[in-house]
Amino acid sequence: MRTNNTRTRWTIAAAAALGAVACTPQQRGASRVATPEALVSSGWIDATATLDPATTPIYEGDAPMKFEFLKDMRKGDALTLSVYSLGAHSGTHIDAPMHFVRDGASIDRVSLEPFIGPARVIDIPDGVQAIDAAELNRHEWRGAQRVVFRTRSSLRGWMQSSTFHRDFAYIAPDAAQLLADAGIKLVGIDYISAEQFGAPAPRTHRILLGKGIPIVEGLALDGVRAGDYDLIVLPMKVAGHEGAPARAVLRRRTP
């Protein structure tokens, strides 16, 4: 059971991280921009893939990304104003139950509780494509509240490559069932799907989302080691839709 003091610490941690990540330069002052180096020095690691059509992979058949300037001060306009066009499952993003469960919750209806709290990052060897029950049980995952897999995608830098790789590591249905039965609150992985490419049915998604377990896909974990972390990963609050891009940060937990 979580105590009031623990809840207070989490509130402070969440506020600190979101303040570092989300505030505008006007709110912070121009000299206090939250650079990746500043996040690291504060203990927080940015685990979010940068959205960039030149470097961000797009799942085969998904919507392309397009970023344009409607107005641009560098071209003499009075202000800079952008327009974004992208799929809900671009870069680092969260799948809500509605993605594969007919009456499942949309992303704006998912509780914040799964998105903030302790998480365990598990290293999966480069040679493993299917994270099945046997592979999962080779690692110390039981007792974790949230499980994040660091796979060949991080080792090969695939979240920084616009090329879509079909042979990404995925979570097999039997492993998903173990995680769901254990009451895991959230599952994450470092490529843009947790499901095997070309799977005859989205069983992994249906198992996890059917239990109300959100899935974080497309995490940037290149510089993250296996172990226990504090995790904050918050999706855009989009009404009535099945997923949304998110910002994710990790901080190593001390014993």
Tab-separated table of C-alpha atoms in Angstrom, residues 121-242:
chain	number	residue	atom	x	y	z
A	121	VAL	CA	13.882	-1.896	-17.718
A	122	ILE	CA	14.802	-5.364	-19.001
A	123	ASP	CA	17.619	-5.919	-21.503
A	124	ILE	CA	16.722	-8.392	-24.248
A	125	PRO	CA	19.713	-9.733	-26.236
A	126	ASP	CA	20.169	-8.640	-29.838
A	127	GLY	CA	19.601	-12.173	-31.116
A	128	VAL	CA	16.112	-12.387	-29.595
A	129	GLN	CA	13.226	-11.283	-31.787
A	130	ALA	CA	10.328	-12.977	-30.000
A	131	ILE	CA	10.063	-12.058	-26.317
A	132	ASP	CA	8.069	-15.132	-25.399
A	133	ALA	CA	7.278	-16.596	-21.982
A	134	ALA	CA	10.548	-18.548	-21.893
A	135	GLU	CA	12.601	-15.436	-22.678
A	136	LEU	CA	10.633	-13.312	-20.214
A	137	ASN	CA	11.245	-15.805	-17.440
A	138	ARG	CA	15.007	-15.605	-18.012
A	139	HIS	CA	14.811	-12.130	-16.479
A	140	GLU	CA	13.782	-10.803	-13.072
A	141	TRP	CA	10.471	-9.221	-13.978
A	142	ARG	CA	8.177	-10.499	-11.246
A	143	GLY	CA	7.414	-7.943	-8.570
A	144	ALA	CA	7.790	-5.034	-10.988
A	145	GLN	CA	4.830	-2.682	-11.410
A	146	ARG	CA	5.736	-1.609	-14.943
A	147	VAL	CA	7.923	-3.486	-17.415
A	148	VAL	CA	9.911	-1.878	-20.237
A	149	PHE	CA	11.870	-3.911	-22.781
A	150	ARG	CA	15.152	-2.648	-24.247
A	151	THR	CA	15.792	-4.738	-27.354
A	152	ARG	CA	17.733	-5.010	-30.593
A	153	SER	CA	15.975	-1.833	-31.717
A	154	SER	CA	17.986	0.198	-29.194
A	155	LEU	CA	21.189	-1.696	-29.888
A	156	ARG	CA	20.838	-0.986	-33.614
A	157	GLY	CA	19.543	2.581	-33.318
A	158	TRP	CA	16.309	1.833	-35.152
A	159	MET	CA	14.285	4.562	-33.430
A	160	GLN	CA	16.679	7.088	-35.005
A	161	SER	CA	16.332	5.672	-38.520
A	162	SER	CA	13.553	6.565	-40.953
A	163	THR	CA	13.817	3.041	-42.396
A	164	PHE	CA	11.070	0.763	-41.102
A	165	HIS	CA	12.519	-2.564	-39.912
A	166	ARG	CA	10.105	-5.481	-40.014
A	167	ASP	CA	12.297	-7.737	-37.866
A	168	PHE	CA	11.980	-5.687	-34.677
A	169	ALA	CA	11.731	-7.504	-31.351
A	170	TYR	CA	8.152	-8.019	-30.195
A	171	ILE	CA	6.228	-9.328	-27.199
A	172	ALA	CA	4.749	-12.744	-27.899
A	173	PRO	CA	1.199	-13.501	-26.709
A	174	ASP	CA	2.307	-15.999	-24.055
A	175	ALA	CA	4.596	-13.399	-22.472
A	176	ALA	CA	1.838	-10.795	-22.683
A	177	GLN	CA	-0.455	-13.197	-20.843
A	178	LEU	CA	2.081	-13.679	-18.055
A	179	LEU	CA	2.418	-9.903	-17.653
A	180	ALA	CA	-1.340	-9.377	-17.686
A	181	ASP	CA	-1.984	-12.162	-15.178
A	182	ALA	CA	0.659	-10.719	-12.857
A	183	GLY	CA	-1.144	-7.370	-12.709
A	184	ILE	CA	1.512	-5.318	-14.486
A	185	LYS	CA	0.277	-1.722	-14.809
A	186	LEU	CA	2.074	-0.738	-18.013
A	187	VAL	CA	4.245	-2.392	-20.667
A	188	GLY	CA	6.771	-0.561	-22.832
A	189	ILE	CA	9.058	-1.380	-25.740
A	190	ASP	CA	11.636	0.457	-27.840
A	191	TYR	CA	10.093	0.164	-31.307
A	192	ILE	CA	6.849	1.392	-32.810
A	193	SER	CA	4.906	-1.790	-32.142
A	194	ALA	CA	4.830	-4.456	-29.450
A	195	GLU	CA	3.193	-6.902	-31.883
A	196	GLN	CA	5.011	-9.154	-34.346
A	197	PHE	CA	5.019	-7.657	-37.823
A	198	GLY	CA	2.548	-9.551	-39.972
A	199	ALA	CA	0.994	-11.423	-37.032
A	200	PRO	CA	-2.246	-13.137	-38.122
A	201	ALA	CA	-4.085	-11.523	-35.193
A	202	PRO	CA	-3.120	-8.763	-32.714
A	203	ARG	CA	-3.194	-11.141	-29.750
A	204	THR	CA	-0.528	-9.348	-27.701
A	205	HIS	CA	-2.393	-6.053	-27.934
A	206	ARG	CA	-5.714	-7.676	-27.150
A	207	ILE	CA	-4.319	-9.484	-24.115
A	208	LEU	CA	-2.740	-6.388	-22.576
A	209	LEU	CA	-5.281	-3.777	-23.639
A	210	GLY	CA	-8.108	-6.166	-22.765
A	211	LYS	CA	-6.892	-5.999	-19.169
A	212	GLY	CA	-6.717	-2.209	-19.343
A	213	ILE	CA	-2.906	-2.210	-19.508
A	214	PRO	CA	-1.642	0.671	-21.690
A	215	ILE	CA	1.295	-0.028	-24.007
A	216	VAL	CA	4.113	2.461	-24.562
A	217	GLU	CA	5.794	1.971	-27.933
A	218	GLY	CA	8.715	3.707	-29.606
A	219	LEU	CA	10.716	4.485	-26.465
A	220	ALA	CA	14.257	5.827	-26.996
A	221	LEU	CA	16.367	3.608	-24.742
A	222	ASP	CA	19.784	3.690	-26.432
A	223	GLY	CA	21.588	5.049	-23.380
A	224	VAL	CA	19.447	3.347	-20.740
A	225	ARG	CA	20.775	0.395	-18.747
A	226	ALA	CA	18.715	-2.432	-17.315
A	227	GLY	CA	17.400	-1.841	-13.810
A	228	ASP	CA	14.737	-0.094	-11.761
A	229	TYR	CA	13.645	3.437	-12.611
A	230	ASP	CA	11.052	6.063	-11.865
A	231	LEU	CA	8.964	6.505	-15.000
A	232	ILE	CA	6.808	9.383	-16.176
A	233	VAL	CA	5.226	8.967	-19.596
A	234	LEU	CA	2.263	11.180	-20.430
A	235	PRO	CA	0.233	11.091	-23.659
A	236	MET	CA	-1.384	14.053	-25.353
A	237	LYS	CA	-4.960	14.295	-24.110
A	238	VAL	CA	-6.906	13.692	-27.314
A	239	ALA	CA	-10.649	13.151	-26.882
A	240	GLY	CA	-12.165	9.931	-28.156
A	241	HIS	CA	-9.166	8.394	-29.905
A	242	GLU	CA	-7.156	5.211	-29.405
